[in-house]
mmCIF file of C-alpha atoms and ligand atoms in Angstrom:
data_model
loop_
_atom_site.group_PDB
_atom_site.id
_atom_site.type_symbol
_atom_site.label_atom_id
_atom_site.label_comp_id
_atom_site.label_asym_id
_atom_site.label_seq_id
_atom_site.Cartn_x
_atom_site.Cartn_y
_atom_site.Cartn_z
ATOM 1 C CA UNK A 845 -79.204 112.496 -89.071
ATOM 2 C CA UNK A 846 -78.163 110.171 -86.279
ATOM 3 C CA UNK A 847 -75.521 111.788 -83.576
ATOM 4 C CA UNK A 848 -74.757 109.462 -81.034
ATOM 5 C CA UNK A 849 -72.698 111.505 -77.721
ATOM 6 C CA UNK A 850 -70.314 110.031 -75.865
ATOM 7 C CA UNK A 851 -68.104 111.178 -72.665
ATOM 8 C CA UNK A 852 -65.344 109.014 -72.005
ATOM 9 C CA UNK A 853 -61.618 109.592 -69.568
ATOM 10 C CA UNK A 854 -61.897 111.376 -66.435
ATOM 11 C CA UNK A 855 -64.926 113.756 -65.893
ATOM 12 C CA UNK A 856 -65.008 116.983 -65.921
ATOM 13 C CA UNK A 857 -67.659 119.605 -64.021
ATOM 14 C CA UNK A 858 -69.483 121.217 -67.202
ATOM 15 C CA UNK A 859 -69.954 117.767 -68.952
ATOM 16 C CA UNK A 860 -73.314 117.078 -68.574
ATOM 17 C CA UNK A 861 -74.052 120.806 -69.518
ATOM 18 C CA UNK A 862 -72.312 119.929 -73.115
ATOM 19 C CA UNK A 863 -74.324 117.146 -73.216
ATOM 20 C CA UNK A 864 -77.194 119.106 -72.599
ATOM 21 C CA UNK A 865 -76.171 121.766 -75.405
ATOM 22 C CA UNK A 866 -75.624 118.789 -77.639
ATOM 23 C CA UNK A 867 -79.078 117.019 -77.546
ATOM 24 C CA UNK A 868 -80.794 120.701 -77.638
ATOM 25 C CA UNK A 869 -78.813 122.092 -80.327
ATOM 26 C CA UNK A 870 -79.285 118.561 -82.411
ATOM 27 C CA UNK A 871 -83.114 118.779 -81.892
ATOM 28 C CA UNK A 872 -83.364 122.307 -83.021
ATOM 29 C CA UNK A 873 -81.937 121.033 -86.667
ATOM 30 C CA UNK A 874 -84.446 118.114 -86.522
ATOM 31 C CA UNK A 875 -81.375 115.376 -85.655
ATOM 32 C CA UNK A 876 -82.029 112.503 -83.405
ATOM 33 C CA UNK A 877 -79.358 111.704 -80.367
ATOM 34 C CA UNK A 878 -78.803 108.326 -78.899
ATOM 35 C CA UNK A 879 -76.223 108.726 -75.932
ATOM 36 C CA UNK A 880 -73.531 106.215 -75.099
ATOM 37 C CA UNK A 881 -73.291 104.855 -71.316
ATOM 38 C CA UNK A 882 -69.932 104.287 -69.848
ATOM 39 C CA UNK A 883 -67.891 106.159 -71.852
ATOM 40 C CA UNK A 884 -65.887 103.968 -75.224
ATOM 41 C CA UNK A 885 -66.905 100.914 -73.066
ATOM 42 C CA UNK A 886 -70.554 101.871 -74.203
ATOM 43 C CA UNK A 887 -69.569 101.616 -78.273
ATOM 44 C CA UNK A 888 -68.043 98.117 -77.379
ATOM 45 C CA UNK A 889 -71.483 96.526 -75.402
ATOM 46 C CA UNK A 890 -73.783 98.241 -77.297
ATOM 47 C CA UNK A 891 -75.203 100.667 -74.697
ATOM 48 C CA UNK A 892 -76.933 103.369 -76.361
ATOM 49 C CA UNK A 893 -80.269 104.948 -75.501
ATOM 50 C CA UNK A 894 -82.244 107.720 -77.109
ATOM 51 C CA UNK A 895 -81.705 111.115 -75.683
ATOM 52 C CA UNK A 896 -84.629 113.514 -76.342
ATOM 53 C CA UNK A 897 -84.735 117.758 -75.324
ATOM 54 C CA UNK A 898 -86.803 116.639 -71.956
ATOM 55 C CA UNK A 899 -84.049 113.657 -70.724
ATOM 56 C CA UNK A 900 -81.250 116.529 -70.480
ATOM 57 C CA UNK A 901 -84.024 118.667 -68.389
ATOM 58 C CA UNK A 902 -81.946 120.189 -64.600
ATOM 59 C CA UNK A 903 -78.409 118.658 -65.158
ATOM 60 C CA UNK A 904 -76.565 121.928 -66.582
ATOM 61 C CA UNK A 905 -75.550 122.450 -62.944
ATOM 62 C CA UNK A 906 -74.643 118.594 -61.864
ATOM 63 C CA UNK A 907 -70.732 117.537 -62.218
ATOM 64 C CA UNK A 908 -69.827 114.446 -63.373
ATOM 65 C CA UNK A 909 -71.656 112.648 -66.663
ATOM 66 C CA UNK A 910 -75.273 111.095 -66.478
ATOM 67 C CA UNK A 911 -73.451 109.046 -68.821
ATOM 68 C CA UNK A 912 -71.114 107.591 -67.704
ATOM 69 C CA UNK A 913 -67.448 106.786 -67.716
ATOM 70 C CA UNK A 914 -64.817 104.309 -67.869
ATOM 71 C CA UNK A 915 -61.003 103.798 -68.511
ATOM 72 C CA UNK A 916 -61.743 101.411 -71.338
ATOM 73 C CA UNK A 917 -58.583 99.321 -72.099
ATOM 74 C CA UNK A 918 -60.448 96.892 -74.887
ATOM 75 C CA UNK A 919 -61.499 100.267 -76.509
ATOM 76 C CA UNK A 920 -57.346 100.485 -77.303
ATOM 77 C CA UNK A 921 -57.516 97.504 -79.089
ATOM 78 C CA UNK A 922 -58.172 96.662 -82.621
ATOM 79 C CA UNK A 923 -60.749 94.193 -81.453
ATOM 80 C CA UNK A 924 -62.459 96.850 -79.355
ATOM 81 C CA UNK A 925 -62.238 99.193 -82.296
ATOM 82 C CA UNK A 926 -64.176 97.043 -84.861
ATOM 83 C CA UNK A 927 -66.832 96.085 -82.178
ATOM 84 C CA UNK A 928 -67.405 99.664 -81.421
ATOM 85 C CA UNK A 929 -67.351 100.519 -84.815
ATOM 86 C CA UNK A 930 -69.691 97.675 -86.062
ATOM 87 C CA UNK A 931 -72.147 98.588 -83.105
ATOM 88 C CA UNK A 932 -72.350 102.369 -84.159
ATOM 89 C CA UNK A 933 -72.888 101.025 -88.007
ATOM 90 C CA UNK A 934 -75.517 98.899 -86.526
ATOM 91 C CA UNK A 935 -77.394 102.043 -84.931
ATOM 92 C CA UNK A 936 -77.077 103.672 -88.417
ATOM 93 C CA UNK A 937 -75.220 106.677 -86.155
ATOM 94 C CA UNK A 938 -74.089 109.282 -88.802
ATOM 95 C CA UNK A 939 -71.568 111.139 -86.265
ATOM 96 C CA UNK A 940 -70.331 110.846 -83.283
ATOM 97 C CA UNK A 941 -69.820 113.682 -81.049
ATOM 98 C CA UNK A 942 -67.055 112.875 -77.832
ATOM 99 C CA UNK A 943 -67.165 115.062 -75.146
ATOM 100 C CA UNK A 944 -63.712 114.656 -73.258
ATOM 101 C CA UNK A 945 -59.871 115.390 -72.946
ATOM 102 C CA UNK A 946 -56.587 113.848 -74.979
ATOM 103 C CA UNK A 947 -57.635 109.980 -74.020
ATOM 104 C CA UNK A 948 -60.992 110.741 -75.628
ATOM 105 C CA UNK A 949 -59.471 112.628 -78.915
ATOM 106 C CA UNK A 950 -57.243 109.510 -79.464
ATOM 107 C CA UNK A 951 -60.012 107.365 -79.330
ATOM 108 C CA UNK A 952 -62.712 109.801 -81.568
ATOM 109 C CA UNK A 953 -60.205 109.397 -84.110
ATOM 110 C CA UNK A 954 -59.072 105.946 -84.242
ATOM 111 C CA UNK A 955 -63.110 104.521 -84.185
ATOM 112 C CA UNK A 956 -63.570 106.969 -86.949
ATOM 113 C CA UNK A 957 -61.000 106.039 -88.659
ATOM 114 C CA UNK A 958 -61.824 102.278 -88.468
ATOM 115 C CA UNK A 959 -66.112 102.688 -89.020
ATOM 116 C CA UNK A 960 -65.592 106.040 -91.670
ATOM 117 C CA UNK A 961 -68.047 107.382 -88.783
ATOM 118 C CA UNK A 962 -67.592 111.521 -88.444
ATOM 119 C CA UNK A 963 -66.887 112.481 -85.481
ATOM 120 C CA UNK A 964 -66.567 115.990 -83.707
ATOM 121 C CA UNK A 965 -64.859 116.024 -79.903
ATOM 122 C CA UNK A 966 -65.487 118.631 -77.099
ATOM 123 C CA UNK A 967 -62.506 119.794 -75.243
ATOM 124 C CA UNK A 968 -63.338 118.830 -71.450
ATOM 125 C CA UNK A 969 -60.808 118.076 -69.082
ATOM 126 C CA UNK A 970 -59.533 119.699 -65.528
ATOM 127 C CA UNK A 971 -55.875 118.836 -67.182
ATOM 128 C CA UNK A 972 -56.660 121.250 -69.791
ATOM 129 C CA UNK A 973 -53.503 119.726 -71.817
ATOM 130 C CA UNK A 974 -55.282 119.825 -75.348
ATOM 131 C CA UNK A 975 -52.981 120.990 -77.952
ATOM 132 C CA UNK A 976 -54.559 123.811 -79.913
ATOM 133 C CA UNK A 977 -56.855 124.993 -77.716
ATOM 134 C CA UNK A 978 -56.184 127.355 -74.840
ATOM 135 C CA UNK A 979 -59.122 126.682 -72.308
ATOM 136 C CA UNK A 980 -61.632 123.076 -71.890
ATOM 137 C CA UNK A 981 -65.051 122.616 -70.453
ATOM 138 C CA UNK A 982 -64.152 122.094 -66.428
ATOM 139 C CA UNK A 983 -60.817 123.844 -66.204
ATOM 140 C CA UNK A 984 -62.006 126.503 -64.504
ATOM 141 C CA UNK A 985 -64.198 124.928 -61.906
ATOM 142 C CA UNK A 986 -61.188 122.621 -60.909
ATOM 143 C CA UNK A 987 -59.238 125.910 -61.019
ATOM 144 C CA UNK A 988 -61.946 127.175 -58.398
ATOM 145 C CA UNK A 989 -62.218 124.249 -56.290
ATOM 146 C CA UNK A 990 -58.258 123.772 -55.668
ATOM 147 C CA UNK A 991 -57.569 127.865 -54.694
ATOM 148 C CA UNK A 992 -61.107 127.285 -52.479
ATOM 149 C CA UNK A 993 -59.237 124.857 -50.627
ATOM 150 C CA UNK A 994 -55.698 126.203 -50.364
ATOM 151 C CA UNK A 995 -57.236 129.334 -48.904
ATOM 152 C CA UNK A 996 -58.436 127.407 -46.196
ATOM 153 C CA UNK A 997 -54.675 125.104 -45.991
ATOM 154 C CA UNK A 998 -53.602 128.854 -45.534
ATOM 155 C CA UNK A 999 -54.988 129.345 -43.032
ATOM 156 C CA UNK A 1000 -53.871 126.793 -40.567
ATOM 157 C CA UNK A 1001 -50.308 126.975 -42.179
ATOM 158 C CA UNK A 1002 -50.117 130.508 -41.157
ATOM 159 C CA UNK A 1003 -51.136 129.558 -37.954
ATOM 160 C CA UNK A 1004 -48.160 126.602 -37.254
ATOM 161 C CA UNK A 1005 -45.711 128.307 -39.413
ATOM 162 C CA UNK A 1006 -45.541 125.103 -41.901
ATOM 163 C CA UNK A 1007 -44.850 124.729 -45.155
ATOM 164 C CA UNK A 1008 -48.010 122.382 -47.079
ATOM 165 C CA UNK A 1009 -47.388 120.800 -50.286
ATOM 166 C CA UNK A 1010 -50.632 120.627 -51.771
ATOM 167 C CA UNK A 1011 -50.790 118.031 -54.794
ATOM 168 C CA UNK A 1012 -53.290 118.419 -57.407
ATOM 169 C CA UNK A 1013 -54.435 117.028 -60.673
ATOM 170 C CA UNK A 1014 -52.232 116.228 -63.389
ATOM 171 C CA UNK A 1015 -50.242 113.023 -63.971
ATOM 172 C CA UNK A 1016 -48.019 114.471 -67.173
ATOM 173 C CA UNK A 1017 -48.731 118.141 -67.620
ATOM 174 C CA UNK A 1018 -48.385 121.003 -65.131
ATOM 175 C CA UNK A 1019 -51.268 123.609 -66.144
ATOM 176 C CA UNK A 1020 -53.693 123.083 -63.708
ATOM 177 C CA UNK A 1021 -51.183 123.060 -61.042
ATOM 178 C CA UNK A 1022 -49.570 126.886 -62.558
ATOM 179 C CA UNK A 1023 -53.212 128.489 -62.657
ATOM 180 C CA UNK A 1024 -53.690 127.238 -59.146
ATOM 181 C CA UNK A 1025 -50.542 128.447 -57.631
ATOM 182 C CA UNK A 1026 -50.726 131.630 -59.242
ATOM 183 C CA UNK A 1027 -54.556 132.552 -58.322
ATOM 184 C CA UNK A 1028 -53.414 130.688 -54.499
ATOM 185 C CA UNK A 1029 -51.005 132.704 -54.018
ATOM 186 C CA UNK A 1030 -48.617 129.867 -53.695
ATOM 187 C CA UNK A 1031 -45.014 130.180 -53.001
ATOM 188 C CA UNK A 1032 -43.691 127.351 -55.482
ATOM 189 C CA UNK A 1033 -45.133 125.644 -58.677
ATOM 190 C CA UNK A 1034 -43.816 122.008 -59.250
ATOM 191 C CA UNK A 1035 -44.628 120.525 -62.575
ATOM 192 C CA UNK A 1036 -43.706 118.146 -64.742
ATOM 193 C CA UNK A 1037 -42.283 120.535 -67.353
ATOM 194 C CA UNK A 1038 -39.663 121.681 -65.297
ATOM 195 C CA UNK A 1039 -38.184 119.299 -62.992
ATOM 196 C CA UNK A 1040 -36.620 120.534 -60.199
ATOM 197 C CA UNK A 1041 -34.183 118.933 -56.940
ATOM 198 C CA UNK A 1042 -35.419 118.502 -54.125
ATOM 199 C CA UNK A 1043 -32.189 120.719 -53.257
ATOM 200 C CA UNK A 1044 -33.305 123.272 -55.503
ATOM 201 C CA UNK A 1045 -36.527 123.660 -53.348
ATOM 202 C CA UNK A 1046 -35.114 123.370 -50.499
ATOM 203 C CA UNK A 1047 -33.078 126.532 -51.379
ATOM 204 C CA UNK A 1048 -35.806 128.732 -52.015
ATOM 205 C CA UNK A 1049 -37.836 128.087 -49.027
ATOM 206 C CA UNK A 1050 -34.842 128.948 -46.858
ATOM 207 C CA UNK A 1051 -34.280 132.082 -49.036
ATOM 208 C CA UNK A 1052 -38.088 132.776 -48.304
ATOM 209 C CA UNK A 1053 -37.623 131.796 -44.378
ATOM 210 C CA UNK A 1054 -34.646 134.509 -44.794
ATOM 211 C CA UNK A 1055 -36.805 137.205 -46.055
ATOM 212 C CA UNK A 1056 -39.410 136.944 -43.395
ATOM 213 C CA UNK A 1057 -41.476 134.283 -44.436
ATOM 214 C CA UNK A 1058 -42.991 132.133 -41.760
ATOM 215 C CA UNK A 1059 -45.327 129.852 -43.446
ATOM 216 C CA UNK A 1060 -45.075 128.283 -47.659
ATOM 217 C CA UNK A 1061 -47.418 126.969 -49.787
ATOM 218 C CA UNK A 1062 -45.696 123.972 -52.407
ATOM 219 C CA UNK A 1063 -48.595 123.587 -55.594
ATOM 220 C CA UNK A 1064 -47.415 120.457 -56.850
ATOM 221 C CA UNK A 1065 -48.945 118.545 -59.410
ATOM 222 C CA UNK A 1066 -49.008 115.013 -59.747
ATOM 223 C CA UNK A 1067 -46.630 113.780 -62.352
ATOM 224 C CA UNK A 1068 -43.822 116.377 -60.578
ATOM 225 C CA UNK A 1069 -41.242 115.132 -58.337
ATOM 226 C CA UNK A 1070 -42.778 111.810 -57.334
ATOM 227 C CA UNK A 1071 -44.587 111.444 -53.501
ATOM 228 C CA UNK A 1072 -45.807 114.143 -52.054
ATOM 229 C CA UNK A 1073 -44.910 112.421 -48.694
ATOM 230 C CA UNK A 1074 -41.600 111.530 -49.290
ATOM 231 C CA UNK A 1075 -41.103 114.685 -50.933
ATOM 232 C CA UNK A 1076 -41.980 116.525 -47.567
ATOM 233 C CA UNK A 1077 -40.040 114.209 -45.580
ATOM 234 C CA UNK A 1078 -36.660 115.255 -47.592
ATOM 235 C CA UNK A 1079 -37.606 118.769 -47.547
ATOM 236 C CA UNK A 1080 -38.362 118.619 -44.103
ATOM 237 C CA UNK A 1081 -34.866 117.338 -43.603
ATOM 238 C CA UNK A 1082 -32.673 119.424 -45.840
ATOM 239 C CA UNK A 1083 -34.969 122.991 -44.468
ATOM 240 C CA UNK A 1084 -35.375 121.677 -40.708
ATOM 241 C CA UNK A 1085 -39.463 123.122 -41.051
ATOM 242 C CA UNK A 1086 -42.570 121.447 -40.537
ATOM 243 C CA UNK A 1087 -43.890 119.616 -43.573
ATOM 244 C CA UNK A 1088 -47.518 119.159 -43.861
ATOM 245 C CA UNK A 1089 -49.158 117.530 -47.144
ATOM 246 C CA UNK A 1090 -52.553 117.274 -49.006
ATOM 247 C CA UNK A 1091 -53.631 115.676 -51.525
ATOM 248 C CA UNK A 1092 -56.644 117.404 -53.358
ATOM 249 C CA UNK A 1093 -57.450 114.037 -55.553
ATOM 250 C CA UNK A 1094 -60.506 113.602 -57.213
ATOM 251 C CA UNK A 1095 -62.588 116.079 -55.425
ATOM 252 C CA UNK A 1096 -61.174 118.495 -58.162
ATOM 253 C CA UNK A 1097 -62.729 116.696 -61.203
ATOM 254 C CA UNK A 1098 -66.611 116.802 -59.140
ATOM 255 C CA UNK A 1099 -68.719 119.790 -58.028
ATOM 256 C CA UNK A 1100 -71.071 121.969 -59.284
ATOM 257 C CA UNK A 1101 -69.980 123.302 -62.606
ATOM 258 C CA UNK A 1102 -69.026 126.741 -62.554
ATOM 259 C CA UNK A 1103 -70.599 129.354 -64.718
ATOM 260 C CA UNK A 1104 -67.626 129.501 -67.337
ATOM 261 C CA UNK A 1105 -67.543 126.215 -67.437
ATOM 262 C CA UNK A 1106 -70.947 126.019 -67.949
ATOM 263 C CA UNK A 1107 -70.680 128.748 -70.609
ATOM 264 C CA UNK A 1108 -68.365 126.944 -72.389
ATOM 265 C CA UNK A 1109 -70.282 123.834 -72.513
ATOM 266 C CA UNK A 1110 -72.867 125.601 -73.850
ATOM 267 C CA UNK A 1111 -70.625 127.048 -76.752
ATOM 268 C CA UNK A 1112 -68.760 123.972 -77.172
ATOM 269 C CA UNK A 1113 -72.114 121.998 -77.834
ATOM 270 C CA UNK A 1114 -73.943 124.371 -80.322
ATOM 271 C CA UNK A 1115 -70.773 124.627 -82.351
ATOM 272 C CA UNK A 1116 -70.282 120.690 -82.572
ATOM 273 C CA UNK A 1117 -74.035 120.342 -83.814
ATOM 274 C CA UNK A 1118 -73.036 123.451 -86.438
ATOM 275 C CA UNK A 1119 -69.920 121.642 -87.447
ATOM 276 C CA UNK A 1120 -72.627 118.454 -88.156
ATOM 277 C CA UNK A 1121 -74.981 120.946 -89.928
ATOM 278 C CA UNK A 1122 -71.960 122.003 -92.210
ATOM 279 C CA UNK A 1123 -70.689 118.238 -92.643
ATOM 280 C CA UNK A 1124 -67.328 119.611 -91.297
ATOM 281 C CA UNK A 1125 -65.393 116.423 -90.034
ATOM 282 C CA UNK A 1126 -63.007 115.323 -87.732
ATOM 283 C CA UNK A 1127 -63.092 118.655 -85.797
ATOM 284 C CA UNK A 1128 -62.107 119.685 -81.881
ATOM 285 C CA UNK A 1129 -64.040 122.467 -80.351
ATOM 286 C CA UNK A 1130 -62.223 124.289 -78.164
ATOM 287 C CA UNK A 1131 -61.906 128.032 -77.041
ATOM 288 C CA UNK A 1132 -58.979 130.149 -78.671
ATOM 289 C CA UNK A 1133 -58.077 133.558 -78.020
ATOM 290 C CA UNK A 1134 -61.230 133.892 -76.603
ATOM 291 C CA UNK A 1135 -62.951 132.526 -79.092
ATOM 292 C CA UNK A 1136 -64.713 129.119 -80.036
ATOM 293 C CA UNK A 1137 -62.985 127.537 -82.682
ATOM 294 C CA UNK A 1138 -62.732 124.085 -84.400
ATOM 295 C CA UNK A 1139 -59.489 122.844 -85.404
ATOM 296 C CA UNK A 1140 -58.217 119.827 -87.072
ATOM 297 C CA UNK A 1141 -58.113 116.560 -84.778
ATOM 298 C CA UNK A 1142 -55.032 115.299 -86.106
ATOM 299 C CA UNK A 1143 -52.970 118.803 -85.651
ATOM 300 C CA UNK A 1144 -54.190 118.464 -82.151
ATOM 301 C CA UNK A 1145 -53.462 114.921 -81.556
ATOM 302 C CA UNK A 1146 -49.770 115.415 -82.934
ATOM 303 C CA UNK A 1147 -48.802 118.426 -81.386
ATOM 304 C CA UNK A 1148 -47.971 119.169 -77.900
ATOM 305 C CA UNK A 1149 -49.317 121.772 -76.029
ATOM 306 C CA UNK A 1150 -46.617 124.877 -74.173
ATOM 307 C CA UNK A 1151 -47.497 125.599 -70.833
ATOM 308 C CA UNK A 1152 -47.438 129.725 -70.181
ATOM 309 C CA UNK A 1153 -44.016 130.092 -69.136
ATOM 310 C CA UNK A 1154 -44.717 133.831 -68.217
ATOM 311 C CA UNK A 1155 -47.456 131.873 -65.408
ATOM 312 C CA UNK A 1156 -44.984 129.866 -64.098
ATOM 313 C CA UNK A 1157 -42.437 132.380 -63.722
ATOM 314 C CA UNK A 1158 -44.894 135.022 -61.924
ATOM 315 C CA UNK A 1159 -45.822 132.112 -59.389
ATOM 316 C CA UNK A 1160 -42.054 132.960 -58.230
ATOM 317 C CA UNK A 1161 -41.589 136.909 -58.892
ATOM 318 C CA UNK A 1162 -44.589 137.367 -56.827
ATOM 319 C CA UNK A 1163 -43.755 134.802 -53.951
ATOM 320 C CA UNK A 1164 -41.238 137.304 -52.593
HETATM 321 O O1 F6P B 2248 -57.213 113.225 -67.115
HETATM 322 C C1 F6P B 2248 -57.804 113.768 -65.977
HETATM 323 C C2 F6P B 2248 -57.202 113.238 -64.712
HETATM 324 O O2 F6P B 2248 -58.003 113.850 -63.773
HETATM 325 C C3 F6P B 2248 -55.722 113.471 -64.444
HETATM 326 O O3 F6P B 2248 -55.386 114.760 -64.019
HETATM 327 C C4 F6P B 2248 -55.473 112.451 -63.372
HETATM 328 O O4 F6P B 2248 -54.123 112.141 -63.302
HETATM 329 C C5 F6P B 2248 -56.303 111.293 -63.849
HETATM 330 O O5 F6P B 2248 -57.370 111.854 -64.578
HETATM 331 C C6 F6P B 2248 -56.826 110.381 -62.777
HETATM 332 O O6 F6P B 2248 -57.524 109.341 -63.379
HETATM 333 P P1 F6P B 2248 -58.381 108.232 -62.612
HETATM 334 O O7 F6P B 2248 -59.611 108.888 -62.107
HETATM 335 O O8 F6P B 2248 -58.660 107.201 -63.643
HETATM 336 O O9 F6P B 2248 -57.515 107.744 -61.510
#
């Protein structure tokens, strides 16, 4: 049995510890893995090499992918599609196995849907936006890494009496941003799911200011309420307080894996290479109510996933 592994979209810290659990796991049943460089870009150019126990020796603990990634536009294509799938046809692969988040889902089932290839995908993402699963490999280290640095933002905003929006991760869904304000301690959660004015904001920070509080910390993700800059700048107008902003960017989707995510990698990699064993296909791995599960692909890929509304509203209750 052939598995070639594959981790394409935006990295997340735990990656190369699934990739790890995949080429040990496979090797234990006696299958050979070839891994794919540069994420779908790989499939398209050909760029496979053979992946063997000792070339996956001291990276559970790196972030990023010894892989490789890429946005991979031609990969969207039906061009891209039969290239990739006449290249893994060519390498006799039996199964693929993508480690990676919704872009990566979309694509494990289109090539295998175009090349009758198998495939099995890892849930790994900081967004942690997959529908049907409740936690992905890296979630929790770019959960870590954000409340690391707002404690520190904290600090100084105490000090000036400010009010810091602090953007992080998450161009269309809010639950990075919710975990992060509610383990930060933040004042206010902005996220895509539930737009807000900048009036509306404005209102509660004076309401806080009116109850004593001297300093505010704004979570905002991405995809909510457009600029962080310009956002501040309004703010700062309608409240008449000092506005400072940061933008947390990519240093959230790097780092040293943390243990659960490492854990999870683990997990998530032994259960793919069980799912090959079994010749169960088309399957997500992904952690439900505590457990790891596999679910259909396509129930994933057509649902939508709820943010916890219960989060969102105790970022609030307990901002008071
Ligand atoms: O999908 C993960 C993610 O980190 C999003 O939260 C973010 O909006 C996006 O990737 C950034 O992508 P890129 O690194 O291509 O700019």
């Amino acid at each position: 049995m052939n598995i070639a592994v594959v981790t394409p979209g935006g990295d997340a810290p735990g990656v190369n510890a699934a990739i790890r659990a995949v080429v040990r796991s496979a090797a234990s049943q006696g299958f050979e893995v070839f891994g794919v460089e540069r994420g779908y870009m790989g499939l398209i150019e050909n760029a496979f090499r053979k992946l063997s126990p000792r070339d996956v020796s001291g990276i559970i603990n790196l972030g990023g992918s010894v892989l490789k990634s890429s946005r991979c536009e031609l990969f969207k294509t039906p061009e891209g599609l039969e290239k990739a799938a006449e290249n893994l046809k060519a390498m006799n692969v039996d199964w693929l196995v993508a480690i990676g988040g919704d872009g990566s889902l979309k694509g494990a089932k289109e090539v295998s849907e175009v090349s009758g290839i198998p495939v099995a995908v890892m849930a790994a993402s900081i967004d942690n936006d997959i529908a049907g699963v409740d936690e992905t490999i890296g979630f929790d280290t770019a959960v870590n890494t954000a409340v690391e640095a707002i404690d520190k933002i904290r600090d100084t905003a105490v000090t000036f009496e400010r009010v810091f929006i602090v953007e992080v991760m998450g161009r269309q869904r809010g639950f990075l941003a919710i975990d992060v304000a509610l383990a930060s301690g933040a004042e206010i959660a902005l996220i895509p799911e539930h737009p807000v004015t900048h009036e509306d904001v404005s209102q509660r920070l004076l309401k806080m200011g009116s109850l004593g509080k001297k300093s505010s910390i704004i979570v905002k993700a991405e995809g909510a309420m457009g600029d962080p800059f310009e956002t501040a700048s309004r703010l700062s107008r309608l409240t008449g307080y000092d506005f400072r902003v940061t933008v947390l960017g990519h240093i959230q989707r790097g780092g040293v894996p943390s243990a659960r995510s490492r854990t999870l990698a683990c997990l998530f990699g032994n259960h793919a290479v069980r799912l090959i064993s079994e010749g169960k296909k088309n399957r997500l791995v992904g952690l439900r109510d505590n457990r790891v599960v596999d679910i259909s692909i396509l129930d994933s890929y057509t649902s939508v996933k709820k943010i916890d509304e219960n989060k969102y509203r105790l970022v609030s209750l307990l901002a008071v």
